[in-house]
Each structure stands twice: as C-alpha cells, then as structure tokens.
Amino acid sequence: MKKLIITIFSLLLTVNILAQQVDYTKPDSLQVVSLMKKARMLKDKSMASYMLFFGRELRGVPYVAKTLEKNSTEKLVVNLRQLDCTTYVETVLALSRSMTKGQQTFAGYCNNLRQIRYRNGVVAYPMRQHYFTYWIQENTRERIVANIQSPNPPFSGVQTVKADYMTTHLSSYPMLKGKPQWIKEIAEMEKSITGTKQRYIPKTAVTNSSLLRRTVHNGDIIAIVTTKKGLEISHIGIAAWHKDGLHMLNASSLYHKVVEDHNLLRTYLSKQTSALGIRIVRPL
C-alpha cells in the first residue's frame, strides 16, 4: 500500500510538471536529482549550508544571458547548463528550498523554482519578477526570503528606487513586441517599486569587520545597488566568507562562467563606478 501511495504521488507530481509547461532537458532533470542526492550527505542541513553547497557545485557552468527568452510563450525554463546571475541564484535557492522543505524530486524543484521566479507562481511573462527589488518584495511576502535592512551601521545607505528601464528600452525586450497589455503590466510592476526606499551597505563599508561578519551571513543573496538609469540592481550573487573577507559566488560575465571570485567583493565593487554598495537578502 505504501509503495502504491508513493507511485500515485509521483504520477501526480509528473502531471503537475506538465501542467506548468516546463522547458527542460533530461540532463537538467537528472542533474537536479543528482545534486539533491549529494546534498543529503551534508551534516549541516541549514539553508545557509545548502546555499553554499549548491552554489559551489555549479562552479564552472558557462555564463549565458537571456536563457529565459527562448520561447514564444512563457515556460518555466530549467537550465543548469547555462546560467546568468539571476537564474544562477534562483537555481541555487530552488535547490536549497527543495532540501529544507523535503521536496527532493525534480517536480519539487520545479514547484520551488516557479514560486521563486513568478509572482504568485503563475508562469507568464508579465508575472516574471524582472526587477530584483520586485523579486525581493514578492519573495519576502511569500516568506521565501527576508529583506535585511538593519542594523545601521553598516546599512547606512538609502536608495530611492526609480525603475523604468524595461518600458523605456522596449527594443531590448522582443517578448513585449505587439503586447500592449504586457507593457502595461510591466509598467505597473515598475510603479510598485518606484519611490520605495531601500537601505544598503555602502561599498566602502564592505570590510572584513566583526560587524559585517555578524550582519552578512554565508549563503545570503547579495544584490549590487546601481546608479544606472532606470535600474536599481545591476548584479546578484551569493555571500561566501573567507579568512580575508567577503567573497561572492556568482554567474560572472567577466569570467564567462560561475565562479567563487578569488577577489574580495570589496575589490570588485571598487572597480564598478556605478556600484553604490550592496543589499542583503536572506533565504528562509
């Protein structure tokens, strides 16, 4: 009877995957299952431990932009062979949540990824959380992450968000061509975060101090605050403390792959003239 129940449950999950219109290859699904199998061996089963484990397991995966823009209709894209900074973090977070929630199947992973990537888990282009501040807002509401804004210091910087890049650069988003209703929905997304004030740690405060070590935890999501017009966040990654200070795991366009940067995050930030500092988001 127990085996029958498990079989029925597995079939229901498979049907659920098909209903989600998942775009994946067999190697993707096999890798998801393999990674979770390896993660079961970890002694530390905390969210932070899983975030670092999966983040490091994906090192070397090629950096490829716009892997979600491949279908004429929106699908839940599962691609562990090519990652950009956002899909990398979403992949690691979905794997980590699958472990902590006891959903260690490919279907469980897909469900978690869908909830993380889309508002209310609805797979549709206008429901994809294109701006990372909006991503944080909605995933905080769903209790998937916590938006860390204190203490001050080190959170002494305040960003007033102005988001309009997508609606002012429509030619960069082919999926929006001929879709006035979608453009309207994206504009509403922009409006919902524009004017909000978000606290961040200035890049000069990203030091190897006891205060920063208490404030930023291993496995936290790091979001780099930018001055680029129409955007609020330029890049994201995962916090990894070393003896010499804070480093970042990320899908890097500079290295063309996922890396645990050997340079300090402080060094990276100092070379980015548009970078103001970092916001911190903690997976729950």
Tab-separated table of C-alpha atoms in Angstrom:
chain	number	residue	atom	x	y	z
A	1	MET	CA	0.000	0.000	0.000
A	2	LYS	CA	2.835	2.371	0.895
A	3	LYS	CA	4.526	1.770	-2.492
A	4	LEU	CA	1.202	2.390	-4.269
A	5	ILE	CA	0.743	5.716	-2.476
A	6	ILE	CA	4.279	6.782	-3.392
A	7	THR	CA	3.706	5.789	-7.040
A	8	ILE	CA	0.442	7.741	-7.225
A	9	PHE	CA	2.103	10.764	-5.614
A	10	SER	CA	4.957	10.616	-8.145
A	11	LEU	CA	2.481	10.446	-11.034
A	12	LEU	CA	0.596	13.457	-9.689
A	13	LEU	CA	3.845	15.433	-9.449
A	14	THR	CA	4.728	14.479	-13.036
A	15	VAL	CA	1.323	15.675	-14.238
A	16	ASN	CA	1.880	18.875	-12.284
A	17	ILE	CA	5.197	19.432	-14.106
A	18	LEU	CA	3.483	19.050	-17.476
A	19	ALA	CA	0.755	21.460	-16.369
A	20	GLN	CA	3.430	24.040	-15.569
A	21	GLN	CA	4.749	23.878	-19.148
A	22	VAL	CA	8.302	23.215	-18.064
A	23	ASP	CA	11.079	23.643	-20.629
A	24	TYR	CA	13.921	21.291	-19.689
A	25	THR	CA	16.179	18.558	-20.995
A	26	LYS	CA	16.690	15.138	-19.472
A	27	PRO	CA	20.272	16.048	-18.381
A	28	ASP	CA	18.797	19.019	-16.482
A	29	SER	CA	16.338	16.842	-14.567
A	30	LEU	CA	18.996	14.212	-13.872
A	31	GLN	CA	21.404	16.851	-12.581
A	32	VAL	CA	18.778	18.303	-10.244
A	33	VAL	CA	18.153	14.862	-8.746
A	34	SER	CA	21.890	14.102	-8.575
A	35	LEU	CA	22.691	17.373	-6.807
A	36	MET	CA	19.990	16.809	-4.209
A	37	LYS	CA	21.215	13.255	-3.650
A	38	LYS	CA	24.723	14.598	-2.944
A	39	ALA	CA	23.306	17.268	-0.632
A	40	ARG	CA	21.679	14.605	1.564
A	41	MET	CA	25.193	13.725	2.767
A	42	LEU	CA	25.701	17.156	4.349
A	43	LYS	CA	25.839	17.159	8.156
A	44	ASP	CA	24.763	20.789	8.325
A	45	LYS	CA	21.236	20.862	6.908
A	46	SER	CA	20.660	24.592	7.309
A	47	MET	CA	19.527	26.832	4.471
A	48	ALA	CA	22.884	28.642	4.529
A	49	SER	CA	24.758	25.347	4.205
A	50	TYR	CA	22.654	24.284	1.217
A	51	MET	CA	23.052	27.671	-0.486
A	52	LEU	CA	26.846	27.428	-0.290
A	53	PHE	CA	26.891	23.755	-1.265
A	54	PHE	CA	24.744	24.147	-4.390
A	55	GLY	CA	26.372	27.468	-5.260
A	56	ARG	CA	29.773	25.778	-5.302
A	57	GLU	CA	28.546	22.667	-7.111
A	58	LEU	CA	27.582	24.871	-10.070
A	59	ARG	CA	31.018	26.489	-10.406
A	60	GLY	CA	32.265	26.333	-13.977
A	61	VAL	CA	28.837	26.418	-15.624
A	62	PRO	CA	29.061	28.831	-18.604
A	63	TYR	CA	27.608	32.315	-18.254
A	64	VAL	CA	24.892	32.819	-20.879
A	65	ALA	CA	22.461	35.741	-20.840
A	66	LYS	CA	18.747	35.642	-21.699
A	67	THR	CA	18.224	31.895	-21.385
A	68	LEU	CA	14.621	32.585	-20.334
A	69	GLU	CA	13.813	34.386	-23.598
A	70	LYS	CA	13.771	31.282	-25.826
A	71	ASN	CA	10.044	30.560	-26.165
A	72	SER	CA	7.270	32.445	-27.965
A	73	THR	CA	5.056	31.701	-24.964
A	74	GLU	CA	6.401	31.801	-21.420
A	75	LYS	CA	7.527	28.486	-19.945
A	76	LEU	CA	9.271	27.526	-16.740
A	77	VAL	CA	12.817	27.205	-18.079
A	78	VAL	CA	15.033	24.762	-16.202
A	79	ASN	CA	18.593	25.106	-17.494
A	80	LEU	CA	21.558	24.159	-15.315
A	81	ARG	CA	23.913	24.117	-18.316
A	82	GLN	CA	23.844	27.883	-18.939
A	83	LEU	CA	23.284	30.497	-16.249
A	84	ASP	CA	23.175	34.256	-15.791
A	85	CYS	CA	23.397	35.964	-12.403
A	86	THR	CA	19.649	35.778	-11.725
A	87	THR	CA	18.975	32.256	-12.980
A	88	TYR	CA	22.039	31.088	-11.019
A	89	VAL	CA	20.711	32.472	-7.732
A	90	GLU	CA	17.193	31.203	-8.469
A	91	THR	CA	18.540	27.721	-9.260
A	92	VAL	CA	20.566	27.570	-6.038
A	93	LEU	CA	17.664	28.880	-3.956
A	94	ALA	CA	15.169	26.429	-5.521
A	95	LEU	CA	17.521	23.504	-4.854
A	96	SER	CA	18.076	24.661	-1.262
A	97	ARG	CA	14.355	25.088	-0.579
A	98	SER	CA	13.661	21.658	-2.050
A	99	MET	CA	16.051	20.200	0.527
A	100	THR	CA	14.749	22.110	3.549
A	101	LYS	CA	11.096	21.529	2.611
A	102	GLY	CA	11.526	17.800	1.985
A	103	GLN	CA	10.632	18.135	-1.710
A	104	GLN	CA	13.666	16.308	-3.075
A	105	THR	CA	12.344	15.416	-6.522
A	106	PHE	CA	12.552	17.132	-9.882
A	107	ALA	CA	8.874	18.053	-9.569
A	108	GLY	CA	9.510	19.543	-6.137
A	109	TYR	CA	12.386	21.573	-7.541
A	110	CYS	CA	10.204	22.874	-10.390
A	111	ASN	CA	7.497	23.920	-7.953
A	112	ASN	CA	10.004	25.852	-5.855
A	113	LEU	CA	11.590	27.493	-8.902
A	114	ARG	CA	8.162	28.553	-10.172
A	115	GLN	CA	7.269	30.146	-6.823
A	116	ILE	CA	10.601	31.990	-6.697
A	117	ARG	CA	10.643	33.278	-10.279
A	118	TYR	CA	6.992	34.284	-10.778
A	119	ARG	CA	4.539	36.383	-8.807
A	120	ASN	CA	2.031	34.051	-7.162
A	121	GLY	CA	3.725	31.192	-9.005
A	122	VAL	CA	1.910	31.995	-12.255
A	123	VAL	CA	4.074	31.201	-15.292
A	124	ALA	CA	3.549	34.201	-17.573
A	125	TYR	CA	5.941	36.818	-18.919
A	126	PRO	CA	4.334	39.793	-17.112
A	127	MET	CA	4.321	37.741	-13.887
A	128	ARG	CA	8.055	37.066	-14.051
A	129	GLN	CA	9.760	39.214	-11.424
A	130	HIS	CA	12.002	41.127	-13.814
A	131	TYR	CA	13.278	43.760	-11.365
A	132	PHE	CA	15.212	42.367	-8.420
A	133	THR	CA	13.652	44.803	-5.954
A	134	TYR	CA	10.271	43.468	-7.063
A	135	TRP	CA	11.666	39.922	-6.763
A	136	ILE	CA	12.688	40.694	-3.187
A	137	GLN	CA	9.343	42.322	-2.401
A	138	GLU	CA	7.264	39.377	-3.622
A	139	ASN	CA	9.515	36.633	-2.260
A	140	THR	CA	9.547	38.412	1.108
A	141	ARG	CA	5.743	38.460	1.043
A	142	GLU	CA	5.767	34.723	0.301
A	143	ARG	CA	8.249	34.177	3.199
A	144	ILE	CA	10.805	32.678	0.826
A	145	VAL	CA	13.421	35.306	1.765
A	146	ALA	CA	13.904	38.117	4.271
A	147	ASN	CA	14.834	41.629	3.126
A	148	ILE	CA	17.635	42.606	5.527
A	149	GLN	CA	17.722	46.378	6.131
A	150	SER	CA	19.467	46.729	9.509
A	151	PRO	CA	21.449	47.440	11.644
A	152	ASN	CA	22.699	50.939	10.819
A	153	PRO	CA	25.683	50.829	10.511
A	154	PRO	CA	26.504	49.077	8.241
A	155	PHE	CA	23.171	49.733	6.438
A	156	SER	CA	23.805	53.475	6.286
A	157	GLY	CA	22.965	53.990	2.595
A	158	VAL	CA	19.439	54.645	1.321
A	159	GLN	CA	18.407	54.131	-2.302
A	160	THR	CA	15.237	55.703	-3.644
A	161	VAL	CA	14.226	53.286	-6.388
A	162	LYS	CA	13.470	54.578	-9.883
A	163	ALA	CA	12.581	51.652	-12.139
A	164	ASP	CA	11.601	52.227	-15.770
A	165	TYR	CA	14.344	50.559	-17.813
A	166	MET	CA	12.120	47.942	-19.451
A	167	THR	CA	9.389	50.322	-20.596
A	168	THR	CA	11.944	52.860	-21.843
A	169	HIS	CA	14.002	50.222	-23.715
A	170	LEU	CA	11.285	48.134	-25.352
A	171	SER	CA	13.511	47.190	-28.290
A	172	SER	CA	15.668	45.201	-25.851
A	173	TYR	CA	12.694	43.002	-24.916
A	174	PRO	CA	11.380	41.179	-28.032
A	175	MET	CA	8.742	39.350	-25.982
A	176	LEU	CA	6.971	42.682	-25.424
A	177	LYS	CA	6.648	43.477	-29.137
A	178	GLY	CA	2.980	43.881	-30.074
A	179	LYS	CA	1.851	43.194	-26.491
A	180	PRO	CA	0.451	46.496	-25.122
A	181	GLN	CA	-1.268	44.739	-22.207
A	182	TRP	CA	2.012	43.145	-21.136
A	183	ILE	CA	3.779	46.503	-21.370
A	184	LYS	CA	1.083	47.967	-19.140
A	185	GLU	CA	1.610	45.191	-16.592
A	186	ILE	CA	5.390	45.706	-16.635
A	187	ALA	CA	4.796	49.438	-16.104
A	188	GLU	CA	2.664	48.579	-13.072
A	189	MET	CA	5.490	46.428	-11.739
A	190	GLU	CA	7.881	49.360	-12.158
A	191	LYS	CA	5.440	51.716	-10.470
A	192	SER	CA	5.022	49.410	-7.461
A	193	ILE	CA	8.713	49.681	-6.530
A	194	THR	CA	9.494	53.193	-7.784
A	195	GLY	CA	9.778	55.615	-4.891
A	196	THR	CA	10.428	52.907	-2.316
A	197	LYS	CA	13.452	53.487	-0.095
A	198	GLN	CA	15.838	50.575	0.336
A	199	ARG	CA	18.715	50.519	2.793
A	200	TYR	CA	22.074	49.199	1.661
A	201	ILE	CA	25.655	48.806	2.836
A	202	PRO	CA	27.909	51.364	1.062
A	203	LYS	CA	30.796	49.740	-0.781
A	204	THR	CA	33.313	51.496	1.469
A	205	ALA	CA	31.734	49.650	4.425
A	206	VAL	CA	32.197	46.199	2.847
A	207	THR	CA	35.159	45.326	5.063
A	208	ASN	CA	36.456	42.304	6.950
A	209	SER	CA	34.997	43.598	10.223
A	210	SER	CA	33.256	41.734	13.027
A	211	LEU	CA	30.205	43.944	12.416
A	212	LEU	CA	29.940	42.917	8.767
A	213	ARG	CA	30.534	39.258	9.611
A	214	ARG	CA	27.631	39.423	12.075
A	215	THR	CA	25.433	41.217	9.548
A	216	VAL	CA	26.091	39.310	6.314
A	217	HIS	CA	25.849	35.533	6.593
A	218	ASN	CA	27.238	32.774	4.414
A	219	GLY	CA	24.610	31.886	1.825
A	220	ASP	CA	22.931	35.302	1.851
A	221	ILE	CA	21.985	36.759	-1.517
A	222	ILE	CA	23.995	39.872	-2.386
A	223	ALA	CA	22.387	42.478	-4.665
A	224	ILE	CA	24.609	45.244	-6.024
A	225	VAL	CA	22.928	48.644	-5.916
A	226	THR	CA	23.497	50.695	-9.054
A	227	THR	CA	23.248	54.255	-10.317
A	228	LYS	CA	22.407	53.065	-13.839
A	229	LYS	CA	19.379	54.972	-15.099
A	230	GLY	CA	16.129	53.079	-14.840
A	231	LEU	CA	17.652	50.211	-12.826
A	232	GLU	CA	18.124	49.635	-9.130
A	233	ILE	CA	20.205	46.429	-9.054
A	234	SER	CA	22.966	45.582	-11.542
A	235	HIS	CA	24.180	42.153	-10.416
A	236	ILE	CA	23.490	39.464	-7.808
A	237	GLY	CA	25.367	36.598	-6.210
A	238	ILE	CA	25.805	34.572	-3.022
A	239	ALA	CA	27.855	35.575	0.035
A	240	ALA	CA	30.849	33.410	0.944
A	241	TRP	CA	33.147	34.405	3.787
A	242	HIS	CA	36.862	33.558	3.554
A	243	LYS	CA	39.585	34.333	6.087
A	244	ASP	CA	40.499	37.527	4.241
A	245	GLY	CA	36.928	38.812	3.979
A	246	LEU	CA	33.709	38.646	1.981
A	247	HIS	CA	33.716	36.999	-1.451
A	248	MET	CA	30.866	36.316	-3.884
A	249	LEU	CA	29.711	33.227	-5.741
A	250	ASN	CA	28.135	34.406	-8.986
A	251	ALA	CA	27.491	33.743	-12.639
A	252	SER	CA	30.024	36.218	-13.945
A	253	SER	CA	30.033	37.924	-17.333
A	254	LEU	CA	33.663	38.904	-16.582
A	255	TYR	CA	34.846	35.298	-16.147
A	256	HIS	CA	32.195	33.896	-18.539
A	257	LYS	CA	31.180	31.244	-16.006
A	258	VAL	CA	30.015	30.628	-12.451
A	259	VAL	CA	32.852	31.393	-10.051
A	260	GLU	CA	33.643	31.889	-6.410
A	261	ASP	CA	35.576	35.052	-7.111
A	262	HIS	CA	39.114	34.931	-5.725
A	263	ASN	CA	38.961	38.710	-5.388
A	264	LEU	CA	37.313	40.278	-2.365
A	265	LEU	CA	33.841	41.645	-3.020
A	266	ARG	CA	35.186	44.987	-1.812
A	267	THR	CA	37.782	44.903	-4.619
A	268	TYR	CA	35.144	44.096	-7.227
A	269	LEU	CA	32.897	46.921	-6.011
A	270	SER	CA	35.734	49.447	-6.036
A	271	LYS	CA	36.189	48.851	-9.778
A	272	GLN	CA	32.482	49.326	-10.568
A	273	THR	CA	31.918	53.073	-10.838
A	274	SER	CA	28.140	52.645	-10.992
A	275	ALA	CA	28.020	50.448	-7.864
A	276	LEU	CA	26.891	52.165	-4.668
A	277	GLY	CA	27.002	49.166	-2.357
A	278	ILE	CA	25.088	46.001	-1.537
A	279	ARG	CA	21.668	44.928	-0.363
A	280	ILE	CA	21.304	41.682	1.570
A	281	VAL	CA	18.540	39.119	1.133
A	282	ARG	CA	18.403	36.076	3.404
A	283	PRO	CA	16.868	32.781	2.219
A	284	LEU	CA	14.436	31.351	4.768
